[in-house]
Short mmCIF file of C-alpha atoms in Angstrom, two decimals:
data_model
loop_
_atom_site.label_atom_id
_atom_site.label_comp_id
_atom_site.label_asym_id
_atom_site.label_seq_id
_atom_site.Cartn_x
_atom_site.Cartn_y
_atom_site.Cartn_z
CA MET A 970 0.00 0.00 0.00
CA SER A 971 1.48 3.35 -0.97
CA GLU A 972 1.43 6.22 1.48
CA PRO A 973 -0.85 9.12 0.59
CA GLY A 974 1.11 12.33 0.19
CA ALA A 975 4.50 10.60 0.09
CA VAL A 976 5.22 11.52 -3.53
CA GLY A 977 4.02 14.01 -6.11
CA PRO A 978 3.72 17.77 -6.18
CA PRO A 979 2.84 19.76 -3.08
CA PRO A 980 -0.85 20.45 -2.53
CA THR A 981 -2.11 23.66 -4.05
CA SER A 982 -4.80 24.36 -1.51
CA GLY A 983 -5.03 24.40 2.22
CA PRO A 984 -7.89 23.56 4.57
CA ALA A 985 -9.73 26.70 3.69
CA GLY A 986 -9.21 26.32 -0.03
CA GLY A 987 -6.38 28.85 -0.26
CA THR A 988 -2.81 28.28 -1.40
CA THR A 989 -0.82 26.08 0.96
CA GLN A 990 1.77 28.05 2.92
CA ARG A 991 5.34 26.77 2.44
CA LEU A 992 8.48 27.49 4.44
CA ARG A 993 11.69 28.37 2.63
CA GLY A 994 13.09 25.04 1.42
CA GLY A 995 16.66 23.80 1.33
CA VAL A 996 18.34 26.74 3.09
CA LEU A 997 19.78 24.73 6.01
CA GLY A 998 22.50 22.09 5.86
CA MET A 999 23.05 19.18 8.21
CA ALA A 1000 25.54 21.15 10.30
CA ASP A 1001 22.99 23.95 10.71
CA ILE A 1002 20.21 21.74 12.01
CA ALA A 1003 22.58 19.70 14.18
CA ALA A 1004 23.87 22.90 15.80
CA ALA A 1005 20.29 24.12 16.27
CA THR A 1006 19.36 20.79 17.85
CA MET A 1007 22.21 20.92 20.34
CA ALA A 1008 21.47 24.58 21.04
CA ASN A 1009 17.89 23.52 21.80
CA VAL A 1010 19.20 20.90 24.24
CA GLY A 1011 21.07 23.74 25.94
CA PRO A 1012 23.71 21.68 27.75
CA ALA A 1013 24.87 24.52 30.00
CA MET A 1014 21.38 25.56 31.07
CA SER A 1015 20.13 22.00 31.49
CA PHE A 1016 23.23 20.82 33.32
CA PHE A 1017 23.53 23.89 35.54
CA PHE A 1018 20.01 23.55 36.93
CA GLY A 1019 19.47 19.80 36.67
CA PHE A 1020 22.60 18.04 37.84
CA ALA A 1021 22.40 18.80 41.56
CA PHE A 1022 19.04 17.04 41.85
CA LEU A 1023 20.26 14.17 39.69
CA SER A 1024 23.32 13.64 41.87
CA THR A 1025 21.25 13.41 45.05
CA THR A 1026 19.12 10.73 43.39
CA ALA A 1027 21.74 8.63 41.59
CA GLY A 1028 24.72 9.35 43.84
CA VAL A 1029 28.35 9.21 42.73
CA ALA A 1030 27.38 7.18 39.65
CA SER A 1031 25.42 10.05 38.11
CA PRO A 1032 27.59 9.87 34.95
CA LEU A 1033 26.51 6.24 34.55
CA THR A 1034 22.87 7.32 34.80
CA ILE A 1035 23.47 9.93 32.09
CA ALA A 1036 25.06 7.28 29.87
CA ALA A 1037 21.96 5.10 30.26
CA ALA A 1038 19.73 8.07 29.42
CA GLY A 1039 21.84 8.76 26.33
CA VAL A 1040 21.23 5.21 25.10
CA ALA A 1041 17.48 5.62 25.67
CA VAL A 1042 17.38 8.91 23.79
CA ALA A 1043 19.38 7.34 20.95
CA LEU A 1044 16.62 4.73 20.66
CA LEU A 1045 14.11 7.56 20.33
CA GLY A 1046 16.43 9.16 17.81
CA ASN A 1047 16.26 6.02 15.71
CA THR A 1048 12.47 6.31 15.63
CA LEU A 1049 12.60 9.94 14.55
CA ALA A 1050 15.32 9.26 11.96
CA GLU A 1051 13.37 6.41 10.39
CA PHE A 1052 10.16 8.42 10.22
CA SER A 1053 12.00 11.41 8.75
CA ARG A 1054 13.66 9.22 6.14
CA ALA A 1055 10.25 7.99 5.00
CA HIS A 1056 8.17 11.15 5.41
CA PRO A 1057 10.11 14.32 6.30
CA SER A 1058 7.71 16.95 7.62
CA ALA A 1059 7.68 20.14 9.66
CA GLY A 1060 4.93 18.41 11.63
CA SER A 1061 7.45 15.92 13.05
CA PHE A 1062 5.77 13.72 15.69
CA ILE A 1063 2.31 15.05 14.83
CA THR A 1064 2.64 13.89 11.23
CA PHE A 1065 4.23 10.56 12.14
CA VAL A 1066 1.58 9.59 14.68
CA GLY A 1067 -1.24 10.94 12.51
CA LYS A 1068 -0.15 9.07 9.39
CA THR A 1069 -0.11 5.86 11.42
CA PHE A 1070 -3.24 6.08 13.56
CA GLY A 1071 -5.42 8.57 11.71
CA PRO A 1072 -6.64 12.16 12.05
CA VAL A 1073 -7.96 11.92 15.62
CA SER A 1074 -4.50 10.90 16.81
CA ALA A 1075 -2.93 13.68 14.73
CA VAL A 1076 -5.07 16.40 16.32
CA THR A 1077 -4.57 14.87 19.78
CA THR A 1078 -0.80 14.80 19.26
CA ALA A 1079 -0.82 18.37 17.95
CA LEU A 1080 -2.54 19.59 21.09
CA LEU A 1081 -0.41 17.54 23.51
CA ALA A 1082 2.85 18.39 21.78
CA GLY A 1083 1.96 22.06 21.44
CA LEU A 1084 0.92 22.37 25.08
CA GLY A 1085 3.85 20.30 26.35
CA TYR A 1086 6.45 22.28 24.42
CA ILE A 1087 4.93 25.63 25.36
CA ILE A 1088 4.94 24.73 29.07
CA ALA A 1089 8.49 23.40 28.84
CA MET A 1090 9.62 26.49 26.94
CA ALA A 1091 8.05 28.69 29.62
CA SER A 1092 10.60 27.25 32.02
CA VAL A 1093 13.42 28.25 29.66
CA ILE A 1094 12.00 31.73 29.13
CA ALA A 1095 11.77 32.26 32.89
CA ILE A 1096 15.24 30.95 33.66
CA SER A 1097 16.79 33.13 30.95
CA GLY A 1098 15.86 36.22 32.94
CA GLY A 1099 16.54 34.47 36.21
CA PHE A 1100 20.09 33.62 35.22
CA VAL A 1101 20.78 37.20 34.14
CA GLN A 1102 19.53 38.34 37.55
CA ILE A 1103 21.75 35.78 39.31
CA THR A 1104 24.81 36.82 37.28
CA LEU A 1105 24.35 40.57 37.73
CA HIS A 1106 23.68 40.24 41.44
CA HIS A 1107 26.75 38.05 41.91
CA TYR A 1108 29.13 40.44 40.15
CA THR A 1109 27.58 43.89 40.68
CA GLY A 1110 25.07 43.60 43.52
CA ILE A 1111 22.35 44.88 41.19
CA ASP A 1112 19.11 42.99 41.79
CA LEU A 1113 16.61 43.98 39.12
CA PRO A 1114 13.51 41.74 38.86
CA TRP A 1115 14.19 38.74 36.64
CA ILE A 1116 10.93 39.19 34.74
CA LEU A 1117 12.31 42.37 33.13
CA TRP A 1118 15.27 40.46 31.72
CA THR A 1119 12.96 37.65 30.64
CA LEU A 1120 10.80 40.04 28.63
CA LEU A 1121 13.84 41.69 27.05
CA LEU A 1122 15.55 38.43 26.04
CA THR A 1123 12.33 36.92 24.74
CA GLY A 1124 11.65 40.00 22.65
CA VAL A 1125 15.14 39.97 21.13
CA SER A 1126 14.88 36.24 20.39
CA VAL A 1127 11.50 36.60 18.70
CA VAL A 1128 12.81 39.44 16.51
CA LEU A 1129 15.70 37.22 15.38
CA MET A 1130 13.31 34.38 14.58
CA LEU A 1131 11.00 36.63 12.57
CA ARG A 1132 13.96 37.79 10.47
CA GLY A 1133 14.33 34.31 9.02
CA ILE A 1134 15.35 30.74 9.78
CA VAL A 1135 18.90 31.14 8.46
CA VAL A 1136 19.69 34.19 10.61
CA SER A 1137 18.14 32.81 13.80
CA THR A 1138 19.66 29.34 13.36
CA LYS A 1139 23.12 30.84 12.85
CA TRP A 1140 22.78 32.85 16.06
CA ALA A 1141 21.60 29.79 17.98
CA GLY A 1142 24.64 27.95 16.66
CA TYR A 1143 26.98 30.75 17.75
CA PHE A 1144 25.52 30.75 21.26
CA PHE A 1145 25.87 26.98 21.42
CA GLY A 1146 29.52 27.19 20.36
CA VAL A 1147 30.30 29.60 23.20
CA GLU A 1148 28.60 27.50 25.88
CA MET A 1149 30.26 24.28 24.72
CA LEU A 1150 33.70 25.91 24.71
CA VAL A 1151 33.17 27.13 28.27
CA LEU A 1152 31.84 23.79 29.50
CA VAL A 1153 34.69 21.82 28.01
CA VAL A 1154 37.39 24.24 29.26
CA VAL A 1155 36.04 24.19 32.83
CA SER A 1156 35.60 20.40 32.80
CA VAL A 1157 39.11 19.70 31.51
CA ALA A 1158 40.61 22.22 33.96
CA ALA A 1159 38.80 20.56 36.88
CA LEU A 1160 39.98 17.10 35.85
CA VAL A 1161 43.57 18.33 35.47
CA GLU A 1162 43.48 19.96 38.89
CA HIS A 1163 42.13 16.74 40.48
CA ARG A 1164 44.22 14.39 38.33
CA GLY A 1165 45.64 12.68 41.40
CA ASP A 1166 42.15 11.80 42.66
CA LEU A 1167 40.51 10.54 39.47
CA SER A 1168 38.46 7.39 39.97
CA ALA A 1169 36.30 5.01 37.96
CA ASP A 1170 33.64 5.02 40.72
CA PRO A 1171 31.23 7.33 38.79
CA PHE A 1172 30.91 4.60 36.15
CA LEU A 1173 30.45 1.61 38.46
CA PRO A 1174 26.91 0.26 39.07
CA GLY A 1175 27.87 -0.45 42.68
CA GLN A 1176 28.20 3.28 43.28
CA LEU A 1177 24.57 3.99 42.40
CA ARG A 1178 22.63 5.23 45.39
CA HIS A 1179 20.09 2.50 46.28
CA GLY A 1180 21.26 0.41 43.34
CA VAL A 1181 18.89 -0.17 40.44
CA SER A 1182 16.14 1.86 42.11
CA GLY A 1183 18.52 4.82 42.29
CA LEU A 1184 19.25 4.45 38.59
CA ALA A 1185 15.54 4.31 37.83
CA ALA A 1186 14.79 7.35 40.00
CA GLY A 1187 17.57 9.39 38.43
CA PHE A 1188 16.80 8.21 34.91
CA PRO A 1189 13.95 10.70 34.17
CA LEU A 1190 16.11 13.58 35.39
CA ALA A 1191 18.91 12.44 33.09
CA VAL A 1192 16.52 12.03 30.15
CA TYR A 1193 15.27 15.58 30.67
CA LEU A 1194 18.81 16.87 30.11
CA PHE A 1195 18.36 15.81 26.48
CA ILE A 1196 14.96 17.43 25.82
CA GLY A 1197 15.29 19.25 22.52
CA TRP A 1198 17.12 16.39 20.79
CA GLU A 1199 14.21 16.17 18.31
CA ASN A 1200 14.65 19.74 17.04
CA SER A 1201 15.98 18.75 13.60
CA ALA A 1202 12.79 16.97 12.49
CA ALA A 1203 10.67 20.12 12.64
CA LEU A 1204 13.23 21.92 10.44
CA ALA A 1205 12.89 19.28 7.71
CA GLU A 1206 11.06 21.53 5.26
CA GLU A 1207 13.87 24.09 5.36
CA THR A 1208 16.68 21.50 5.24
CA GLU A 1209 18.59 20.33 2.21
CA ASN A 1210 17.98 16.60 1.57
CA PRO A 1211 15.93 16.12 4.77
CA ARG A 1212 15.44 12.37 4.27
CA ARG A 1213 19.16 11.93 4.86
CA ASN A 1214 20.20 14.95 6.89
CA VAL A 1215 17.50 14.99 9.59
CA GLY A 1216 18.34 11.51 10.83
CA ARG A 1217 22.06 12.17 10.73
CA ALA A 1218 21.63 15.43 12.64
CA VAL A 1219 19.46 13.80 15.30
CA LEU A 1220 21.73 10.83 15.95
CA SER A 1221 24.99 12.80 15.81
CA SER A 1222 23.55 15.41 18.19
CA VAL A 1223 22.48 12.75 20.69
CA ALA A 1224 25.93 11.14 20.52
CA ILE A 1225 27.76 14.44 21.04
CA MET A 1226 25.48 15.46 23.91
CA THR A 1227 25.85 12.08 25.62
CA VAL A 1228 29.65 12.21 25.55
CA SER A 1229 29.60 15.86 26.62
CA TYR A 1230 27.26 15.32 29.56
CA ILE A 1231 29.36 12.38 30.75
CA LEU A 1232 32.43 14.65 30.69
CA PHE A 1233 30.65 17.50 32.49
CA SER A 1234 29.14 15.23 35.14
CA TYR A 1235 32.40 13.38 35.76
CA ALA A 1236 34.25 16.68 36.15
CA THR A 1237 31.61 18.03 38.52
CA VAL A 1238 31.53 14.93 40.73
CA THR A 1239 35.33 14.91 40.78
CA GLY A 1240 35.43 18.64 41.52
CA PHE A 1241 33.30 18.02 44.62
CA ASP A 1242 35.64 15.18 45.69
CA TYR A 1243 32.81 12.66 45.18
CA ASP A 1244 30.80 14.29 47.98
CA THR A 1245 27.27 14.14 46.53
CA ALA A 1246 25.74 15.61 49.68
CA ALA A 1247 27.71 18.82 49.21
CA LEU A 1248 27.04 18.69 45.47
CA GLY A 1249 23.30 18.39 46.05
CA ASP A 1250 23.34 21.37 48.40
CA SER A 1251 24.89 23.59 45.74
CA PRO A 1252 22.42 25.69 43.71
CA ILE A 1253 24.61 25.42 40.58
CA PRO A 1254 27.39 22.86 41.18
CA PHE A 1255 29.21 23.47 37.91
CA ILE A 1256 29.58 27.17 38.75
CA ASP A 1257 31.14 26.20 42.09
CA VAL A 1258 33.59 23.90 40.30
CA ALA A 1259 34.46 26.70 37.88
CA GLN A 1260 35.08 29.17 40.72
CA HIS A 1261 37.29 26.70 42.58
CA THR A 1262 39.21 25.78 39.44
CA LEU A 1263 39.46 29.03 37.48
CA GLY A 1264 39.02 31.69 40.16
CA ALA A 1265 38.15 35.02 38.57
CA LEU A 1266 37.81 33.33 35.18
CA ALA A 1267 34.73 31.55 36.52
CA PHE A 1268 32.92 34.48 34.93
CA LEU A 1269 33.21 32.45 31.72
CA ALA A 1270 30.88 29.84 33.20
CA TYR A 1271 28.26 32.53 33.74
CA VAL A 1272 28.73 33.63 30.13
CA GLY A 1273 28.22 30.03 29.05
CA GLY A 1274 24.97 29.88 31.00
CA LEU A 1275 23.71 33.12 29.48
CA THR A 1276 24.49 32.08 25.90
CA SER A 1277 22.90 28.70 26.58
CA THR A 1278 19.57 30.18 27.61
CA LEU A 1279 19.57 32.40 24.52
CA GLY A 1280 20.40 29.46 22.29
CA VAL A 1281 17.59 27.38 23.76
CA LEU A 1282 15.14 30.27 23.41
CA ILE A 1283 15.87 30.72 19.72
CA ALA A 1284 16.30 27.09 18.68
CA GLY A 1285 13.46 25.80 20.83
CA ILE A 1286 10.79 28.27 19.79
CA ASN A 1287 11.97 28.05 16.18
CA SER A 1288 11.41 24.30 15.91
CA GLN A 1289 8.48 23.88 18.24
CA ALA A 1290 6.50 26.74 16.73
CA ARG A 1291 6.84 24.95 13.39
CA LEU A 1292 4.90 22.00 14.79
CA ILE A 1293 2.05 24.36 15.57
CA PHE A 1294 2.43 26.06 12.18
CA ASN A 1295 2.21 22.77 10.31
CA ALA A 1296 -0.82 21.70 12.36
CA GLY A 1297 -2.52 24.99 11.44
CA ARG A 1298 -1.55 24.60 7.79
CA GLU A 1299 -3.11 21.12 7.64
CA GLY A 1300 -6.24 22.11 9.55
CA LEU A 1301 -5.47 20.25 12.78
CA LEU A 1302 -5.38 23.58 14.60
CA PRO A 1303 -6.91 26.95 13.57
CA SER A 1304 -5.62 28.11 10.18
CA PHE A 1305 -4.33 31.31 11.83
CA PHE A 1306 -1.26 29.34 12.90
CA GLY A 1307 -0.58 28.18 9.33
CA TYR A 1308 0.43 31.62 8.02
CA VAL A 1309 3.96 32.38 6.78
CA HIS A 1310 5.51 35.76 6.05
CA PRO A 1311 5.35 36.33 2.27
CA THR A 1312 9.00 37.40 2.01
CA ARG A 1313 10.91 35.71 4.83
CA ARG A 1314 8.79 32.53 4.76
CA THR A 1315 8.72 32.37 8.56
CA PRO A 1316 5.67 31.15 10.53
CA ASN A 1317 5.17 34.48 12.27
CA ASN A 1318 1.80 33.80 13.88
CA ALA A 1319 2.93 30.50 15.35
CA ILE A 1320 6.18 31.98 16.68
CA ILE A 1321 4.51 34.98 18.32
CA THR A 1322 1.66 32.92 19.75
CA PHE A 1323 4.12 30.37 21.15
CA ALA A 1324 6.19 33.04 22.91
CA VAL A 1325 3.21 35.03 24.22
CA THR A 1326 1.46 31.92 25.55
CA SER A 1327 4.62 30.88 27.39
CA LEU A 1328 4.83 34.33 28.98
CA LEU A 1329 1.18 34.11 30.02
CA ILE A 1330 1.88 30.75 31.67
CA ILE A 1331 4.74 32.34 33.59
CA GLY A 1332 2.43 35.17 34.67
CA GLY A 1333 -0.32 32.79 35.74
CA TRP A 1334 2.11 30.59 37.64
CA GLY A 1335 3.57 33.65 39.37
CA LEU A 1336 0.11 34.89 40.30
CA GLY A 1337 -0.58 31.48 41.82
CA HIS A 1338 2.48 31.86 44.04
CA LEU A 1339 1.40 35.34 45.15
CA LEU A 1340 -2.13 34.20 45.98
CA GLY A 1341 -1.09 30.84 47.42
CA PRO A 1342 -0.72 29.94 51.09
CA ASP A 1343 2.94 31.01 51.17
CA GLY A 1344 2.19 34.35 49.54
CA GLY A 1345 5.71 34.61 48.12
CA ARG A 1346 7.20 35.58 44.81
CA MET A 1347 7.93 32.96 42.20
CA ASP A 1348 11.55 31.82 42.12
CA PRO A 1349 12.55 31.29 38.46
CA VAL A 1350 14.82 28.37 39.42
CA VAL A 1351 11.94 26.61 41.20
CA PHE A 1352 9.60 27.44 38.33
CA PHE A 1353 12.12 25.96 35.90
CA THR A 1354 11.92 22.62 37.68
CA GLU A 1355 8.14 22.67 38.06
CA SER A 1356 7.26 23.86 34.57
CA SER A 1357 9.80 21.64 32.81
CA SER A 1358 8.50 18.60 34.71
CA LEU A 1359 4.91 19.17 33.59
CA GLY A 1360 5.98 19.92 30.03
CA ALA A 1361 8.17 16.81 29.94
CA LEU A 1362 5.26 14.65 31.10
CA LEU A 1363 3.18 15.68 28.09
CA ILE A 1364 6.12 15.44 25.68
CA LEU A 1365 6.98 11.93 26.88
CA LEU A 1366 3.46 10.80 25.96
CA VAL A 1367 4.17 11.99 22.40
CA TYR A 1368 7.51 10.16 22.38
CA LEU A 1369 5.74 6.99 23.53
CA ALA A 1370 3.10 7.22 20.82
CA SER A 1371 5.79 7.72 18.16
CA ASN A 1372 7.69 4.61 19.20
CA ILE A 1373 4.51 2.56 19.09
CA ALA A 1374 3.67 4.01 15.68
CA LEU A 1375 6.96 3.27 13.87
CA PRO A 1376 6.57 -0.50 13.28
CA LEU A 1377 2.92 -0.09 12.31
CA TYR A 1378 3.77 2.71 9.88
CA TYR A 1379 6.46 0.73 8.09
CA ARG A 1380 4.37 -2.43 7.94
CA ARG A 1381 1.49 -0.52 6.41
CA TYR A 1382 3.18 1.92 4.04
CA ARG A 1383 6.68 0.54 3.42
CA PRO A 1384 6.55 -3.23 3.99
CA GLN A 1385 9.40 -3.85 1.54
CA GLU A 1386 11.69 -1.64 3.69
CA PHE A 1387 10.64 -3.08 7.06
CA ARG A 1388 13.56 -4.32 9.16
CA THR A 1389 12.86 -6.21 12.37
CA VAL A 1390 15.64 -4.66 14.47
CA ARG A 1391 15.41 -1.08 13.19
CA HIS A 1392 11.63 -0.83 12.94
CA LEU A 1393 10.40 -3.14 15.72
CA VAL A 1394 13.01 -4.10 18.32
CA LEU A 1395 14.62 -0.68 18.79
CA PRO A 1396 11.34 1.31 19.02
CA ALA A 1397 9.94 -1.34 21.40
CA ILE A 1398 12.94 -0.91 23.71
CA GLY A 1399 12.59 2.85 23.31
CA ALA A 1400 8.93 2.68 24.35
CA LEU A 1401 9.85 0.66 27.45
CA ALA A 1402 12.57 3.17 28.29
CA ILE A 1403 10.04 6.02 28.12
CA LEU A 1404 7.79 4.25 30.62
CA VAL A 1405 10.42 4.67 33.35
CA PRO A 1406 10.47 8.50 33.43
CA LEU A 1407 6.72 8.55 32.85
CA TYR A 1408 6.22 6.44 35.96
CA TYR A 1409 8.48 8.60 38.11
CA LEU A 1410 6.83 11.80 36.90
CA ALA A 1411 3.34 10.42 37.54
CA LYS A 1412 3.82 8.21 40.60
CA PRO A 1413 1.68 9.00 43.67
CA GLY A 1414 3.02 10.49 46.86
CA GLN A 1415 4.89 13.44 45.37
CA PRO A 1416 4.68 16.92 46.95
CA ALA A 1417 2.55 19.65 45.38
CA PRO A 1418 2.55 20.83 42.67
CA TYR A 1419 4.11 17.64 41.26
CA SER A 1420 1.25 15.58 42.69
CA TRP A 1421 -1.17 17.56 40.49
CA PHE A 1422 0.73 17.05 37.24
CA PRO A 1423 -0.56 13.54 36.41
CA TYR A 1424 -4.12 14.82 36.67
CA VAL A 1425 -3.29 17.84 34.52
CA ALA A 1426 -1.75 15.54 31.92
CA LEU A 1427 -4.75 13.20 32.00
CA ALA A 1428 -7.15 16.11 31.62
CA ALA A 1429 -5.11 17.43 28.69
CA LEU A 1430 -5.14 14.00 27.04
CA LEU A 1431 -8.88 13.50 27.45
CA GLY A 1432 -9.67 17.04 26.38
CA SER A 1433 -7.46 16.69 23.30
CA VAL A 1434 -9.11 13.42 22.30
CA GLY A 1435 -12.56 14.95 22.74
CA TYR A 1436 -11.69 18.02 20.68
CA ALA A 1437 -10.07 15.87 18.01
CA THR A 1438 -13.10 13.60 17.73
CA VAL A 1439 -15.47 16.53 17.25
CA LEU A 1440 -13.15 18.21 14.73
CA VAL A 1441 -12.76 15.09 12.59
CA ARG A 1442 -16.51 14.53 12.51
CA ARG A 1443 -17.03 18.10 11.33
CA ASP A 1444 -14.31 17.83 8.69
CA PRO A 1445 -13.98 14.33 7.19
CA THR A 1446 -11.35 15.58 4.71
CA LEU A 1447 -8.89 16.05 7.56
CA ALA A 1448 -7.59 12.51 7.11
CA GLU A 1449 -6.33 13.41 3.64
CA ARG A 1450 -4.46 16.49 4.84
CA VAL A 1451 -2.47 14.90 7.69
CA GLY A 1452 1.13 14.81 6.47
CA SER A 1453 0.12 16.09 3.03
CA VAL A 1454 3.01 18.58 2.86
CA VAL A 1455 6.20 16.56 2.41
CA ALA A 1456 9.39 18.48 3.16
CA ASP A 1457 11.49 17.61 0.13
CA VAL A 1458 8.75 17.91 -2.51
CA GLU A 1459 8.87 21.17 -4.42
#
């Protein structure tokens, strides 16, 4: 059975009967989208604010936990690479799940992915201003409200994105280059300084706190360090030879990030003399290692953190807004989101809506803190953890659905290309790996607000299915439009 929309000219009409909106094709190379993907991961930002909690959960063997998470994410990368090779699309997961299970699943995935990414990006937007506040206060004593910096940085990032995908992707790549240089320099310097105390303990299973249960508890935190690894797929329409380059960018990015995180975590654990209690008490352990190792030059670590948040802002909104754009273009979401600028070919409405909605979430969350029982202001670092956890819960559901979809997709549309290991065994293992962080994010007995998140996710899932069912009944032609715009068809 041939796949509808897999070959042939692009559609000439959209859901409302007008001309289908297209992004600017073929302007990005593999290096561009790989750099954008790693910028979206934001290793400095993710590691700065995530590793302390991970170390208290997994113990000295935190690097081993990160290695396990890297393998799990690579399994997910295989799923995304295989889907992109068969049907490259700016819709990414939405298209892949929708082509497999039908239009109801496509609309449901569009809503879950859109909401999950917006909530997760709200955490990044907040911490961008928060980190500027932390840096300025540390070096100058100035303590301006972080929300002012958040609004400024978000505004600058949106302007760059509206100027065009090439310009904004280049800037995200530059920011990523700076943060990686800083992270590697600090890590190597720390290892050289502690060269007499280097140990293999961080890589030994026996050093895991509480054994296998410690690995399982730390696993979702380690997986979250990689969120953003899927960035390349949403840039498929603007990428040269996306069937080849998207998969290569995804898998190479995951490999580079895994090796890098292992280096950073090993250097941090070593820099704290394998004292995970002290490491867990540090707000930003890597900064402490940098200050101890480099002294006044530790300012570079702060620069790395600042460029990381900017890189994530640009790369993250760029790719994730394109999911919403494609859903609007195909009629899964309101057609308003499917508009592109006539000259720059950027999805302006989707980008602006994405950023504004994230800011509104930050405002609502902050208002909840003010009106809550504690009556205090919202700490951007705490918000980062809370918002990213809820966003990750919704995103993991999308990952799970994609892994389940891959073997069914290939058996239905490309049976002659089906390979048991690549299209069945690996996605099955990937699906099982996703169940671990899902369980730990949704398990009972967690403190508020984490105890509410499973119910929020369930309500979002049920509401999305209900909306999707009604929409498909109203518009039976929706099934034909899911995945109808193939990235490399001109």
